[in-house]
Each structure stands twice: as structure tokens, then as C-alpha cells.
Coordinates of C-alpha atoms in Angstrom, one line a residue:
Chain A
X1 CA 0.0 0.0 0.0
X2 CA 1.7 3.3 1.0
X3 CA 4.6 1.6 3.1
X4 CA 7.7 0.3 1.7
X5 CA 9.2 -2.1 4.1
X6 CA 8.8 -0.7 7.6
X7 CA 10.8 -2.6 10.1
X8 CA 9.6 -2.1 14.0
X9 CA 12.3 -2.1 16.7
X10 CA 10.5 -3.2 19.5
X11 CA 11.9 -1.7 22.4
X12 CA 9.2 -0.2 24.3
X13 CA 9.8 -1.1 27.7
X14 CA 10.5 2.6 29.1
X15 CA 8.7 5.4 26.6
X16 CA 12.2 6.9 26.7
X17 CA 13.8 4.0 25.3
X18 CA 11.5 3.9 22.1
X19 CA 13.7 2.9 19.3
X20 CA 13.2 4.4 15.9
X21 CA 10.2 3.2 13.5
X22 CA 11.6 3.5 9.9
X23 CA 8.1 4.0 7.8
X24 CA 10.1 4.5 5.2
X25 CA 12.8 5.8 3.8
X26 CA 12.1 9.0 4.5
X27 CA 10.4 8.8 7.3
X28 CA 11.7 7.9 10.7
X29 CA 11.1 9.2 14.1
X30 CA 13.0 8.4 17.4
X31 CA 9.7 8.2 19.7
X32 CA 9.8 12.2 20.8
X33 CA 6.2 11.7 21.5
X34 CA 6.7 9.4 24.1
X35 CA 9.1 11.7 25.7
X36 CA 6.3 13.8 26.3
X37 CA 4.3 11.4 28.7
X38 CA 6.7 12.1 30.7
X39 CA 6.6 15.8 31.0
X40 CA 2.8 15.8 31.4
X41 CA -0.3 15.1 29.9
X42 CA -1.3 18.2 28.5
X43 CA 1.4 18.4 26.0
X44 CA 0.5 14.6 25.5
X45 CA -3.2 14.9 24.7
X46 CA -2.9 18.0 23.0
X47 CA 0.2 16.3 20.7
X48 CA -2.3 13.3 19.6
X49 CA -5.1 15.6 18.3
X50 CA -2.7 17.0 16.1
X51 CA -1.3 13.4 15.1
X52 CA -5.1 12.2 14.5
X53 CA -5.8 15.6 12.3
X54 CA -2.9 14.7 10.5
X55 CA -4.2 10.9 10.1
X56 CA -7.6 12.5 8.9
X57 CA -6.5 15.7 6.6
X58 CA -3.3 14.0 5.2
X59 CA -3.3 10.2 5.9
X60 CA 0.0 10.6 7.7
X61 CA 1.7 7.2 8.0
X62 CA 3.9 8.9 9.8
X63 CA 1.9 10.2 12.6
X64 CA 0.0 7.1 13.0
X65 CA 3.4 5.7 13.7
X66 CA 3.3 7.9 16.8
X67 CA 0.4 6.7 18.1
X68 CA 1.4 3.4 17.1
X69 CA 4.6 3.6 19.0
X70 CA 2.5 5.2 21.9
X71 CA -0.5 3.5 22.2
X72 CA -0.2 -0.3 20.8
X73 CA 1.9 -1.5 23.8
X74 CA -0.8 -0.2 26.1
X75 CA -3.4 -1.8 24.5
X76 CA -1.5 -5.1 24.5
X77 CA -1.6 -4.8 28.1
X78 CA -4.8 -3.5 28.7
X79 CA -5.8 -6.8 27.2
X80 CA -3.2 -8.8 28.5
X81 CA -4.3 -7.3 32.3
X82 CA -8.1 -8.6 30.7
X83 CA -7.0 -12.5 31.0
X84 CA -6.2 -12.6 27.3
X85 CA -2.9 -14.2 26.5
X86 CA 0.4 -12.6 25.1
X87 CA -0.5 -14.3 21.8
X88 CA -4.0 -13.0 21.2
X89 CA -3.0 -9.4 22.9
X90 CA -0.7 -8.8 19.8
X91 CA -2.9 -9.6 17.8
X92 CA -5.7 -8.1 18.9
X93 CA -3.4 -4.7 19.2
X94 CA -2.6 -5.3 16.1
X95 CA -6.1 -4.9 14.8
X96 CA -7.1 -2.4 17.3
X97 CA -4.6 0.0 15.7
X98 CA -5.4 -1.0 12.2
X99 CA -9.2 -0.1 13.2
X100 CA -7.6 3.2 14.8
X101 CA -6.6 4.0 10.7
X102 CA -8.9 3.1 9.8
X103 CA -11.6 5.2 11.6
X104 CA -9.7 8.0 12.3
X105 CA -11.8 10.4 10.2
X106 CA -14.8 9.7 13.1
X107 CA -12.1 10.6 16.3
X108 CA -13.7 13.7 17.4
X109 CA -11.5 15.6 19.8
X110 CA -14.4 17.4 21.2
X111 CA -15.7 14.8 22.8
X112 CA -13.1 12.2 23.6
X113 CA -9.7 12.6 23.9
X114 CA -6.9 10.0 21.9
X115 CA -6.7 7.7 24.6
X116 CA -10.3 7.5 25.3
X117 CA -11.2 6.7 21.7
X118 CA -8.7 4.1 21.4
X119 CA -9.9 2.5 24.9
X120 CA -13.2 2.5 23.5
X121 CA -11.7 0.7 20.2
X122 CA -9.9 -1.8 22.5
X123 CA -13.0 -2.3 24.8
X124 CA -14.9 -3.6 21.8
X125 CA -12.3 -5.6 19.9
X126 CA -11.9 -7.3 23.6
X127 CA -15.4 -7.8 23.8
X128 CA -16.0 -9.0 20.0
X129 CA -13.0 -11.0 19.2
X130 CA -12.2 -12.9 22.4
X131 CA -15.8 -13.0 24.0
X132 CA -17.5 -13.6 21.0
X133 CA -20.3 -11.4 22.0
X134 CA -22.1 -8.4 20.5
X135 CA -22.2 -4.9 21.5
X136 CA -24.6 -2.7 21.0
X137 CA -23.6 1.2 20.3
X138 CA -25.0 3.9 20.5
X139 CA -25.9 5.8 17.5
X140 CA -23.4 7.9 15.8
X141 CA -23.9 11.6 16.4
X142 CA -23.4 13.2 13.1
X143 CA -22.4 16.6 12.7
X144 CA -22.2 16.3 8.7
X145 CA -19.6 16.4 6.5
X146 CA -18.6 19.8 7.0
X147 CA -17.9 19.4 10.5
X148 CA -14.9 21.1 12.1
X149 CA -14.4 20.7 15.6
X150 CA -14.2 24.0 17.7
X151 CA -10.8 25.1 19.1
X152 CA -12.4 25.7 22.0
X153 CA -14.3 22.6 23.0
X154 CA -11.3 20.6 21.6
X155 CA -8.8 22.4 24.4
X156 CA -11.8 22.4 27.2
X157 CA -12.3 18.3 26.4
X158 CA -8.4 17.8 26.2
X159 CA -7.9 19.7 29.4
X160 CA -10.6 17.8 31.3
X161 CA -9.1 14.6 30.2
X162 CA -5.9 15.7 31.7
X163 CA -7.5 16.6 35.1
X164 CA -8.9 12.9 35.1
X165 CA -5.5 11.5 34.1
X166 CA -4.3 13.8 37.3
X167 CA -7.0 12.5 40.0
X168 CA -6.3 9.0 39.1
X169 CA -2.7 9.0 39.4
X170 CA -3.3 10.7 42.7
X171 CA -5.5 8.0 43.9
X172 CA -4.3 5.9 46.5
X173 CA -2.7 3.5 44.4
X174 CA -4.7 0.4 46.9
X175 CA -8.0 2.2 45.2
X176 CA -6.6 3.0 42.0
X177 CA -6.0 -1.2 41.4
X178 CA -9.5 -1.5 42.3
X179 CA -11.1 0.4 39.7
X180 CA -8.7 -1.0 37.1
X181 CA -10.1 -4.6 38.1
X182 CA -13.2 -3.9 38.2
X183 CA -12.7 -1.5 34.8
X184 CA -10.6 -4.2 33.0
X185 CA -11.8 -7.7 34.3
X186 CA -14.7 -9.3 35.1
X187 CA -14.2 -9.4 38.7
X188 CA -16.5 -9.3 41.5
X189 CA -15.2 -7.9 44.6
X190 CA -15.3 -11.5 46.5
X191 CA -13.2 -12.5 43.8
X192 CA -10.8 -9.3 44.1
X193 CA -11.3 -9.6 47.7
X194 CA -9.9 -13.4 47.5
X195 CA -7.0 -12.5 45.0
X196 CA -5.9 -9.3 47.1
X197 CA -6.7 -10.7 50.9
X198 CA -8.5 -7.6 52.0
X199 CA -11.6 -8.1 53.3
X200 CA -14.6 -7.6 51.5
X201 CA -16.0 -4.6 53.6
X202 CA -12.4 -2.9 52.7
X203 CA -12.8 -3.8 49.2
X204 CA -16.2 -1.7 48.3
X205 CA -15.6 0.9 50.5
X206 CA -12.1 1.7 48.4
X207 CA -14.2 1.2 45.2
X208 CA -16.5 3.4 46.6
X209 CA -13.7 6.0 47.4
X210 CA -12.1 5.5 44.5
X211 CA -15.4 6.5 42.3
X212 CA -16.8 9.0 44.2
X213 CA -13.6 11.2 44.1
X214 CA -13.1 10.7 40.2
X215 CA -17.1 11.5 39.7
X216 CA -16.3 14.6 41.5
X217 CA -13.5 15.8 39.1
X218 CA -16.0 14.6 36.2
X219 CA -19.0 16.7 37.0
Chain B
X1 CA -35.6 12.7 6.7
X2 CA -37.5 10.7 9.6
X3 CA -37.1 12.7 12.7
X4 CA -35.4 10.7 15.6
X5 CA -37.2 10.1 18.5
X6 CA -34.7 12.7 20.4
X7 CA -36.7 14.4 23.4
X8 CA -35.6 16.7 26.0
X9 CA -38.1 15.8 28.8
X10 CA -36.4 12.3 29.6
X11 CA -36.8 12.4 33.5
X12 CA -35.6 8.8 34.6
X13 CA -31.8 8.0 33.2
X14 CA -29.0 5.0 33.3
X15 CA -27.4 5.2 36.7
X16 CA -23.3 5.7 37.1
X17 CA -23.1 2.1 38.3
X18 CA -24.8 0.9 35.1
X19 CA -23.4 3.6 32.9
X20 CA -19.8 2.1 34.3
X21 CA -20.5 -1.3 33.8
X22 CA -21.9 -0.1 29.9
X23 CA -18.5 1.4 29.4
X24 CA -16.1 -1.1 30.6
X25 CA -17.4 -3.3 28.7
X26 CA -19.1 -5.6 31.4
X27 CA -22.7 -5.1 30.8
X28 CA -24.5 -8.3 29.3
X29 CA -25.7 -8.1 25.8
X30 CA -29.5 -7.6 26.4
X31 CA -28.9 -4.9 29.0
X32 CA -26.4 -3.0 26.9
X33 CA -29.5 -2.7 24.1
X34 CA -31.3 -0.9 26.5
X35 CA -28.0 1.8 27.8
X36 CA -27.4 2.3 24.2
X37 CA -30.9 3.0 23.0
X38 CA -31.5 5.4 25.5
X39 CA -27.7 7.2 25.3
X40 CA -29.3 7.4 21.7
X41 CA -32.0 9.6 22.7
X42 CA -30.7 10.9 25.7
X43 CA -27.5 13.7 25.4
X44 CA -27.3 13.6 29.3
X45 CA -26.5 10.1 29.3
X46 CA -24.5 10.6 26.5
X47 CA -22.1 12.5 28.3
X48 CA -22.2 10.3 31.0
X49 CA -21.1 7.3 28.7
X50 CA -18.3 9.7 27.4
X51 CA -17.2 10.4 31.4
X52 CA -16.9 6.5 32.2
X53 CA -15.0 6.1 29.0
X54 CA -13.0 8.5 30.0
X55 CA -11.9 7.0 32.7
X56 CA -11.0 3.7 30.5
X57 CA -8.8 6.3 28.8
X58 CA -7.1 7.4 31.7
X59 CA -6.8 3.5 33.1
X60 CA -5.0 2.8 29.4
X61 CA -2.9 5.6 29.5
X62 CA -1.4 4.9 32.6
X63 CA -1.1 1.2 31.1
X64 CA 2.8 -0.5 31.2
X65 CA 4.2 -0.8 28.1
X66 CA 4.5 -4.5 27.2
X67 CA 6.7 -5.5 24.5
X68 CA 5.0 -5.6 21.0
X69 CA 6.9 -8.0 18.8
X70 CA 9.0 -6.8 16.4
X71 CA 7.1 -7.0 13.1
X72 CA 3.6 -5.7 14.8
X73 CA 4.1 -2.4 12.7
X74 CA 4.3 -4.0 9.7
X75 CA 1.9 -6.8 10.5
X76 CA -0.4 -3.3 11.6
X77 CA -0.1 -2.4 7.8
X78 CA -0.7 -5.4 6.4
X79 CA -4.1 -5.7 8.0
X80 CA -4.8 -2.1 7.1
X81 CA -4.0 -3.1 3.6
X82 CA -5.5 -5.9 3.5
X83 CA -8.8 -4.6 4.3
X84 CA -11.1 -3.5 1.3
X85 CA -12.2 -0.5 2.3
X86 CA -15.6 0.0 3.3
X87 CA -16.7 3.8 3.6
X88 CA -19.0 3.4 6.5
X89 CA -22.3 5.9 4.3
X90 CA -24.3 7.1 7.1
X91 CA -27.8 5.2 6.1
X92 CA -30.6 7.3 5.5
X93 CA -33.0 6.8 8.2
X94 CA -35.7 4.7 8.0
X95 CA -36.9 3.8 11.1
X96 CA -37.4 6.6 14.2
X97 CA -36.1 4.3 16.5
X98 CA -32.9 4.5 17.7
X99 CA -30.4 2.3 16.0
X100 CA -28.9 0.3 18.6
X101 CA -32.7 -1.3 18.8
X102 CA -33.5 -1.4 15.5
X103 CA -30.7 -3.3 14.7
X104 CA -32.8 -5.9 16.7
X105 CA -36.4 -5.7 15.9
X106 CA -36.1 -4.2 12.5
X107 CA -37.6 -0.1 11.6
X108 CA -40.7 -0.5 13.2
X109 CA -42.8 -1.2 16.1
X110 CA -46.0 -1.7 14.4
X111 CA -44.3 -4.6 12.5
X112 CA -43.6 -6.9 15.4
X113 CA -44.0 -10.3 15.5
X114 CA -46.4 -10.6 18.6
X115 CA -46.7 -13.0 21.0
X116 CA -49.8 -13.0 23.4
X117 CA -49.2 -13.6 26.8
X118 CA -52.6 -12.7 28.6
X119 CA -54.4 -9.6 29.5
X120 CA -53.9 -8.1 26.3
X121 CA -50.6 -8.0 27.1
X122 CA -48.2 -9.4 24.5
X123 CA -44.1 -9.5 24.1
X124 CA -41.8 -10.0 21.6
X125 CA -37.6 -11.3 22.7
X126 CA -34.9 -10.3 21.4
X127 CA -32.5 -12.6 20.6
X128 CA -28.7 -12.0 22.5
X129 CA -26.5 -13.9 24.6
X130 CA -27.8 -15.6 27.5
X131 CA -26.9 -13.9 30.5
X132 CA -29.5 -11.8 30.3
X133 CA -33.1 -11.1 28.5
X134 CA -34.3 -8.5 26.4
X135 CA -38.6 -8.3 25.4
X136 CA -40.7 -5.7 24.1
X137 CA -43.6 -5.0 26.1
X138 CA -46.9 -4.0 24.6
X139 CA -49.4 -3.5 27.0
X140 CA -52.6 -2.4 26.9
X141 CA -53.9 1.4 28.1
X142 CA -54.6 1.1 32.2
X143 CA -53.4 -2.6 32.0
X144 CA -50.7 -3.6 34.9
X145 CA -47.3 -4.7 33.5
X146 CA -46.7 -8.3 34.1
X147 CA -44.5 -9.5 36.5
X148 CA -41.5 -10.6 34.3
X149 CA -38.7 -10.5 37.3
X150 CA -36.8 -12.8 38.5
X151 CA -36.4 -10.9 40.9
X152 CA -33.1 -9.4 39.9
X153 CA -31.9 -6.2 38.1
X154 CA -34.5 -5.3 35.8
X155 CA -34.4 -2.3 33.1
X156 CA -37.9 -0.9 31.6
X157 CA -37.2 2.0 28.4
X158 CA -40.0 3.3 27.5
X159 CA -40.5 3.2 23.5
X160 CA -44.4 4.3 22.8
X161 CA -46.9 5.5 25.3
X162 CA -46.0 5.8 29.3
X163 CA -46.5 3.8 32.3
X164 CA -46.5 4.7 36.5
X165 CA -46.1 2.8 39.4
X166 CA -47.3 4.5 42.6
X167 CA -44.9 6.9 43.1
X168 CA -43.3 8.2 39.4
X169 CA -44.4 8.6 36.0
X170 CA -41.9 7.2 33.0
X171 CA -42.6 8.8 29.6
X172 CA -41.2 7.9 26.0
X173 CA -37.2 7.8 26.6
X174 CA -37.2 7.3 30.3
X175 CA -36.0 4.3 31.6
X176 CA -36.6 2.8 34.9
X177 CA -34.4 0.2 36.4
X178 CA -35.2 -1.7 39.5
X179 CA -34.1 -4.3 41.9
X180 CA -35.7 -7.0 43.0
X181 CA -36.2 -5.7 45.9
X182 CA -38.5 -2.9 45.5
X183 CA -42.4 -4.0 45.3
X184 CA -43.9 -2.0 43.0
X185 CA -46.8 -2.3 40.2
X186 CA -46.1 -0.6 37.1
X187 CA -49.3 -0.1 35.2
X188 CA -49.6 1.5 31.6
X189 CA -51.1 5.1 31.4
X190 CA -54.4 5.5 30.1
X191 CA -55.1 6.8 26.5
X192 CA -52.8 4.5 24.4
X193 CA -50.8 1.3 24.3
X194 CA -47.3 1.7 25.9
X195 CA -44.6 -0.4 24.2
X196 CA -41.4 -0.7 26.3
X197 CA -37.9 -3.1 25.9
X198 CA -37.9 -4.9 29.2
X199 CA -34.8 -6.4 30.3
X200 CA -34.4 -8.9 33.3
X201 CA -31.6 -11.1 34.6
X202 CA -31.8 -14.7 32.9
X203 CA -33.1 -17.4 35.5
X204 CA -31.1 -18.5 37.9
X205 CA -29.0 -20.9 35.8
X206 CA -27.4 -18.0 34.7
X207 CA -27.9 -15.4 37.9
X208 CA -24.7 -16.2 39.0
X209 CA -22.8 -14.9 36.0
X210 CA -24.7 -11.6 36.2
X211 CA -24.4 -11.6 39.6
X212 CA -20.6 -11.5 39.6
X213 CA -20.6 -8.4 36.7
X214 CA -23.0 -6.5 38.0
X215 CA -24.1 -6.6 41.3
X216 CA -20.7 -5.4 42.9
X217 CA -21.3 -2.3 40.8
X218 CA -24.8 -1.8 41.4
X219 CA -24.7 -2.3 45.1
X220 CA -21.5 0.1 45.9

């Protein structure tokens, strides 16, 4: 298609030790983006809305390569943290980016940010592909083709984003695992209770916690 | 172009404990109908959704990074190659009910295949996985709903007409969701038919399973 040979160096343990994606053989990047994640999510989220307008307006191989680089390692172990082995993770990543190209012209940054979107594309892949199930969606709001999302709304959503990003790393990190389990697997919280060795009681009260003080930051 | 059946007077919403459950991906089939008909008619809840997905962002961002394998770039390509590409046309709309349901019981509910179940009343279900069970409802003006509980979660969405139990009044859009717990006799408003998507647990064969998903979220 539009790639030569792209070769993949897959060091992405640290985001700081991203090795260099050659998309071709003009195109390479040395994972700058990643650097970012560290400094703080502002720059991040407000760097991927300008990958994903590329994606839409230019189909840029190269910035998908960024969120590629970024992102795909997450998902694999978003799914991976889901009970789904190393095997079907990378696959399913696989797919879930190739979905992320391919429906990048309905990523609307006025209403989710990059990570969300792609959560949401992982969330159903996970659901579709290993559960076998169905999902039902809501319907599509459509803004018509002549849509352009407003600066504005775009920098409010991204900022909000952020602010969640910020009141969940700031969670006690006991509370934080909870929502993650309850977000990622099918647990109940006997089973996390079993699993973890806390007592029940302990268990729904963190959950409890844990929710109310990101619902705050939400509303 | 039909108009959808958007309305701003939806009083009776999803709650966050179902709304989370929707977006993490946890909520059985025949339950998720009902959240994603009513997100369709319902920008409240719509925001809602986009707050609990949200949070799935946030829980993926802060994701580990394992180790891709070394061709998963190129393998990425392939499969976007490989793919013929469908341009998704937006469908014009044929139906005024929202599409997450319509994908289900086709464009219309005066084209349902009936069944009578006594009183008037008659239902129609939906066929999804098993965990849990989605029916349309029609029942009679001034008719009581029948008691199709199992004495578990159940979600009523109004589609056509209204219905009231003692104490509240649930309109086109509104949705009412109940434990088993609470005694209470819904009963269809007088003047027309109300048609509503009822969804219940499944029997206790498969409680257990929607116990374990659910109920720690509901109950917190």
C-alpha cells in the first residue's frame, strides 16, 4: 500500500527508550512523542489531536506511527491485564490500531480525547474477538460532513481529560488497582477480595472511594 | 428525513453504576440494548457514557508498556492493507427508533411479531447472549405490566406510550431500572398502548454470572 518495508524495533519497555520506527525511507522518528508522557499530559493529549488531524486531513503514515509507537503497547496490556494471553494481545493490538486508521476520520476531539477513543476501540475488539459477543452502540452523532471541531471545546475536552488523568494518578494506588479490576476484568469484589486478601468490607468501601472522588473531578 | 425520536423531557436516566459497567465493557448483551438506545435519545447520558469512557482512557494511559513483537508495525499495515475499504455511508434513516434497537427488531414497532401472553398483554424477545433477557412489552392502556422479574436487576425503556407505578411517571425515553427488591406495580397510562424493551436477569441458571458483573457495581 503506502509503506515500503517498515521494520519495528521493538523496544518499548521505558517510553524513553522507544527505538526508531523507519516507515520509510524518508520517514523515521526516534519516539519524541513518548518523551512527552513524561513531562505531562497536556502536551500529550494535545500532541495526539494533532497526530489524528494529520491521520484525517493527510493520511500521515507517519503520525500514526506515533500513536502506534504510543499507544499499541498499552493496548496489549490493557488486554493482556483482561485475562487474554500474550499471543491474542498482539494480535488483537494489532487490529485495534489498524481499526484506529482506519476510523480516524470519526475521532472527534471534542468529545473524547486519543486515549479514550482508542480505549473505547480496545474495549470492543476485547469484547467482539475474544468474548464472541455483541455490543450494542449507541448511535453515531453526526455533525455532517462539513464538521470542524471548535478550538475551543477541543482544548476544554483535552484539558478535562488531563485533570482525570491527574485525580487517578493521585488515587491511593490500593484504590486506584481496584477500579482498574473492576474497569478491565470481570471481577466481583469476592473474587478481588480473594485475590488481594483484604476483606470484603475494605474492598467496596475503596471502590467506593475510588469513584466518588473521580465523579467529582467529572461533574 | 424521519425525525429521531430525540426528546428533551427524559426524567428517569441509566445510573453511574450501570453507565460504568456499559462502558467497561461488562454489561450483558440484552442490558447494553437498552444503555445504548437510550444514550441514543438521551445527550445527558451521553455524556455520562463519554465520562466512564474517559476513565477507560485514563486506566489505558497509565497502562505499562509490554513489548510488542518486532514485526507488529508492519503486521499493523498489512491488516490495514488488507482490508477493502468500506466507507462506513451514514444510512438514510428509515426507522425513528434509535439504532442500537432497530438493529434488533427491525424499523418499526407496528411490525412486530407478537406474542400473546394474557391480558392483552403481548411480548416480543430479542434474541442476545444468555446472561440476560431482552422483550418488548406491549401493553394495553390502564393494564398492569406483568411480572416478568426474576427478581433481579430489571431495566424498563420506555419506547411508545408511558407507564406509572405508585410513586413516578416514565414517559417515551425514560428508563426505569429496579431491583428485586423494590415492590412495585407498574401499570400502563391510560389513552394508548405503551410499548417498552424490558430487560431482566436470565433465571437462575445463569444469575450467577450476572451476579458477579454487576451486582458489585450496582450495590456500591
Amino acid at each position: 500500500m503506502f509503506i515500503e518495508s517498515g521494520t519495528y524495533q521493538a523496544e518499548i519497555i521505558a517510553p524513553s527508550k522507544i527505538g526508531g520506527v523507519v516507515l520509510s525511507k524518508n520517514v523515521a522518528f526516534t519516539g519524541k512523542s513518548a518523551e512527552l508522557v513524561e513531562k505531562g499530559q497536556n502536551s500529550t493529549a494535545a500532541l495526539w489531536v494533532k497526530e489524528f488531524e494529520q491521520i484525517q486531513k493527510h493520511k500521515s503514515v507517519d503520525a500514526f506511527g506515533k500513536l502506534f509507537s504510543h499507544f499499541a503497547p498499552k493496548i496489549k496490556a490493557f488486554l493482556m491485564k483482561s485475562g487474554t494471553d500474550a499471543s491474542m494481545a498482539e494480535e488483537c493490538a494489532q487490529e485495534v490500531m489498524a481499526t484506529v486508521w482506519k476510523k480516524a476520520h470519526l475521532f472527534d476531539p471534542t468529545r473524547a480525547s486519543a486515549a479514550t477513543w482508542i480505549f473505547t476501540i480496545a474495549r470492543n475488539k476485547k469484547i467482539d474477538a475474544i468474548r464472541k459477543l455483541k455490543r450494542p452502540e449507541p448511535e453515531n452523532l453526526n455533525w455532517g460532513p462539513e464538521y470542524e471541531p471548535d478550538q475551543e471545546e477541543v482544548i476544554g475536552l483535552q484539558q478535562e481529560a488531563a485533570k482525570l488523568g491527574q485525580a487517578l494518578a493521585q488515587l491511593p494506588e490500593k484504590q486506584r488497582i481496584l477500579v482498574e479490576r473492576a474497569y478491565f476484568k470481570d471481577m466481583s469484589h469476592s473474587e478481588i477480595a480473594a485475590a488481594t486478601g483484604l476483606p470484603l468490607g475494605t474492598i467496596k468501601s475503596r471502590i467506593r472511594l475510588a469513584l466518588e472522588r473521580l465523579r467529582h473531578v467529572m461533574k | 428525513m424521519v425525525e429521531k425520536m430525540i426528546t428533551n423531557t427524559i426524567k428517569h436516566h441509566i445510573n453511574d453504576d450501570m453507565m460504568m459497567a456499559y462502558a467497561s465493557g461488562n454489561l450483558p448483551e440484552a442490558f447494553s440494548i437498552a444503555v445504548a438506545a437510550h444514550i441514543s435519545m438521551c445527550d445527558e447520558c451521553r455524556i455520562s457514557m463519554e465520562s466512564y469512557n474517559a476513565v477507560g482512557g485514563a486506566l489505558l494511559e497509565r497502562q505499562n508498556n509490554v513489548r510488542v513483537s518486532p514485526d507488529a508495525w508492519q503486521k499493523t499495515l498489512n491488516k490495514i492493507s488488507e482490508t477493502v475499504s468500506t466507507v462506513e455511508e451514514s444510512k438514510p434513516a428509515k426507522t425513528d427508533l434509535p439504532t442500537p434497537l432497530s438493529d434488533y427488531i427491525g424499523d418499526s414497532l407496528d411490525a412486530i411479531d407478537w406474542q400473546p401472553i394474557g391480558m392483552g398483554v403481548k411480548q416480543s424477545i430479542l434474541s442476545t447472549s444468555k446472561e440476560a433477557t431482552a422483550r418488548l412489552l406491549y401493553i394495553p392502556p390502564g393494564t398492569a405490566m406483568p411480572d416478568h422479574s426474576h427478581s433481579g436487576v430489571e431495566v424498563t425503556l420506555v419506547l411508545r406510550g408511558a407507564f406509572a407505578d405508585e410513586t413516578e411517571y416514565f414517559a417515551k425515553g425514560d428508563v426505569e431500572i429496579a431491583d428485586g427488591s423494590t415492590n412495585h406495580t407498574p401499570v400502563a397510562a391510560d389513552g394508548s398502548p405503551c410499548i417498552c424493551l424490558a430487560v431482566t436477569e436470565a433465571p437462575l441458571k445463569f444469575r450467577k454470572i450476572f451476579h458477579r458483573i454487576i451486582q458489585p457495581l450496582m450495590r456500591i
